[in-house]
Amino acid sequence: DQQVKQNSPSLSVQEGRISILNCDYTNSMFDYFLWYKKYPAEGPTFLISISSIKDKNEDGRFTVFLNKSAKHLSLHIVPSQPGDSAVYFCAASARNAGNMLTFGGGTRLMVKP
Amino acid sequence: KAGVTQTPRYLIKTRGQQVTLSCSPISGHRSVSWYQQTPGQGLQFLFEYFSETQRNKGNFPGRFSGRQFSNSRSEMNVSTLELGDSALYLCASSLVISGSHEQYFGPGTRLTVT
């Protein structure tokens, strides 16, 4: 069973507008959530993270929101740029599970000029 | 600071053979994790090593094994290769700090089994 799900396999956004990528999880033991960006033929690049004790974390154009009651998190990118076009993965880690990450299936973001 | 390096970048093997992949973590990082990425299963955790000890293991058969050396470099081995082992194998390193779980990934080794 998929413990972390990204229900939208792709998203297309106009340059300058907001991109919103969504992620749902089922395991209530998850206490830390991360977003990674991946270009073809490269490893994932860490973007931003959030602890379960927070509901929002901001870093420049990137903001992650966490709704624990709904077991839902989202990544907002404002403004979107063509260089943001990549596959975005949501990942979660559980307390007492070391650095083991459970990944979602990814969302391909395309930002059109 | 140099990033995570993985060798080789590409590998072609035949069913039944075995393969060893190598990973050098970021300097100072003591935790190394391995992941398998396939189109069907996505990114899946294989195992994590810290201080030369396996700390966590994912749901993979015993044909998949790994080790870590005293300098934190890590290797993973896959024996008796199957066609389904064709994948991108990613290594990630991390500072083991309480409450911090950021992991930094290498470029991966693309393994093709024929």
Short mmCIF file of N, CA and C in Angstrom, two decimals, chain B residues 7-9 11-12 25 28 34 40 46-47 50 60 62 67-68 79 85-87 92 99 101-102:
data_model
loop_
_atom_site.label_atom_id
_atom_site.label_comp_id
_atom_site.label_asym_id
_atom_site.label_seq_id
_atom_site.Cartn_x
_atom_site.Cartn_y
_atom_site.Cartn_z
N THR B 7 29.76 5.56 -8.40
CA THR B 7 30.42 4.91 -9.53
C THR B 7 30.00 3.45 -9.61
N PRO B 8 29.89 2.90 -10.83
CA PRO B 8 29.94 3.64 -12.09
C PRO B 8 28.61 4.36 -12.34
N ARG B 9 28.54 5.18 -13.33
CA ARG B 9 27.29 5.86 -13.65
C ARG B 9 26.35 4.97 -14.46
N LEU B 11 25.87 0.83 -16.15
CA LEU B 11 26.33 -0.54 -16.05
C LEU B 11 25.36 -1.45 -16.79
N ILE B 12 25.90 -2.36 -17.57
CA ILE B 12 25.06 -3.36 -18.23
C ILE B 12 25.54 -4.73 -17.79
N PRO B 25 30.00 9.53 0.26
CA PRO B 25 29.11 10.58 0.77
C PRO B 25 29.81 11.94 0.84
N GLY B 28 32.09 14.43 5.93
CA GLY B 28 31.47 14.70 7.24
C GLY B 28 30.14 14.00 7.45
N TRP B 34 20.54 3.92 0.52
CA TRP B 34 20.41 3.50 -0.88
C TRP B 34 18.95 3.39 -1.24
N GLY B 40 7.86 1.59 -12.50
CA GLY B 40 6.68 0.99 -11.92
C GLY B 40 6.53 1.20 -10.42
N LEU B 46 16.18 1.05 0.11
CA LEU B 46 16.83 -0.26 0.21
C LEU B 46 17.39 -0.48 1.61
N PHE B 47 18.33 0.34 2.02
CA PHE B 47 18.91 0.24 3.37
C PHE B 47 19.68 1.50 3.71
N PHE B 50 25.11 3.45 9.01
CA PHE B 50 25.71 4.48 9.86
C PHE B 50 26.76 3.80 10.72
N PHE B 60 13.28 -5.58 0.49
CA PHE B 60 13.93 -6.14 -0.68
C PHE B 60 14.49 -7.52 -0.32
N GLY B 62 17.05 -10.82 -0.02
CA GLY B 62 18.41 -10.91 0.49
C GLY B 62 19.50 -10.80 -0.57
N ARG B 67 27.30 -2.53 2.50
CA ARG B 67 28.21 -2.35 3.61
C ARG B 67 28.73 -0.93 3.62
N GLN B 68 29.29 -0.56 4.75
CA GLN B 68 29.87 0.77 4.87
C GLN B 68 31.25 0.63 5.49
N SER B 79 23.22 -9.75 -6.05
CA SER B 79 23.65 -11.04 -6.58
C SER B 79 22.54 -11.66 -7.42
N ASP B 85 15.69 -6.10 -11.86
CA ASP B 85 16.63 -5.29 -11.09
C ASP B 85 17.12 -4.09 -11.89
N SER B 86 16.75 -4.04 -13.16
CA SER B 86 17.11 -2.88 -13.98
C SER B 86 16.46 -1.64 -13.37
N ALA B 87 17.28 -0.67 -13.04
CA ALA B 87 16.77 0.50 -12.31
C ALA B 87 17.87 1.54 -12.18
N ALA B 92 22.29 8.31 -1.01
CA ALA B 92 22.07 9.60 -0.35
C ALA B 92 22.85 9.63 0.94
N GLY B 99 16.40 15.41 14.70
CA GLY B 99 15.40 16.28 14.10
C GLY B 99 15.70 16.71 12.69
N HIS B 101 16.52 15.52 8.89
CA HIS B 101 16.49 14.34 8.03
C HIS B 101 16.80 14.66 6.58
N GLU B 102 17.37 15.86 6.30
CA GLU B 102 17.68 16.16 4.92
C GLU B 102 18.72 15.17 4.40
#
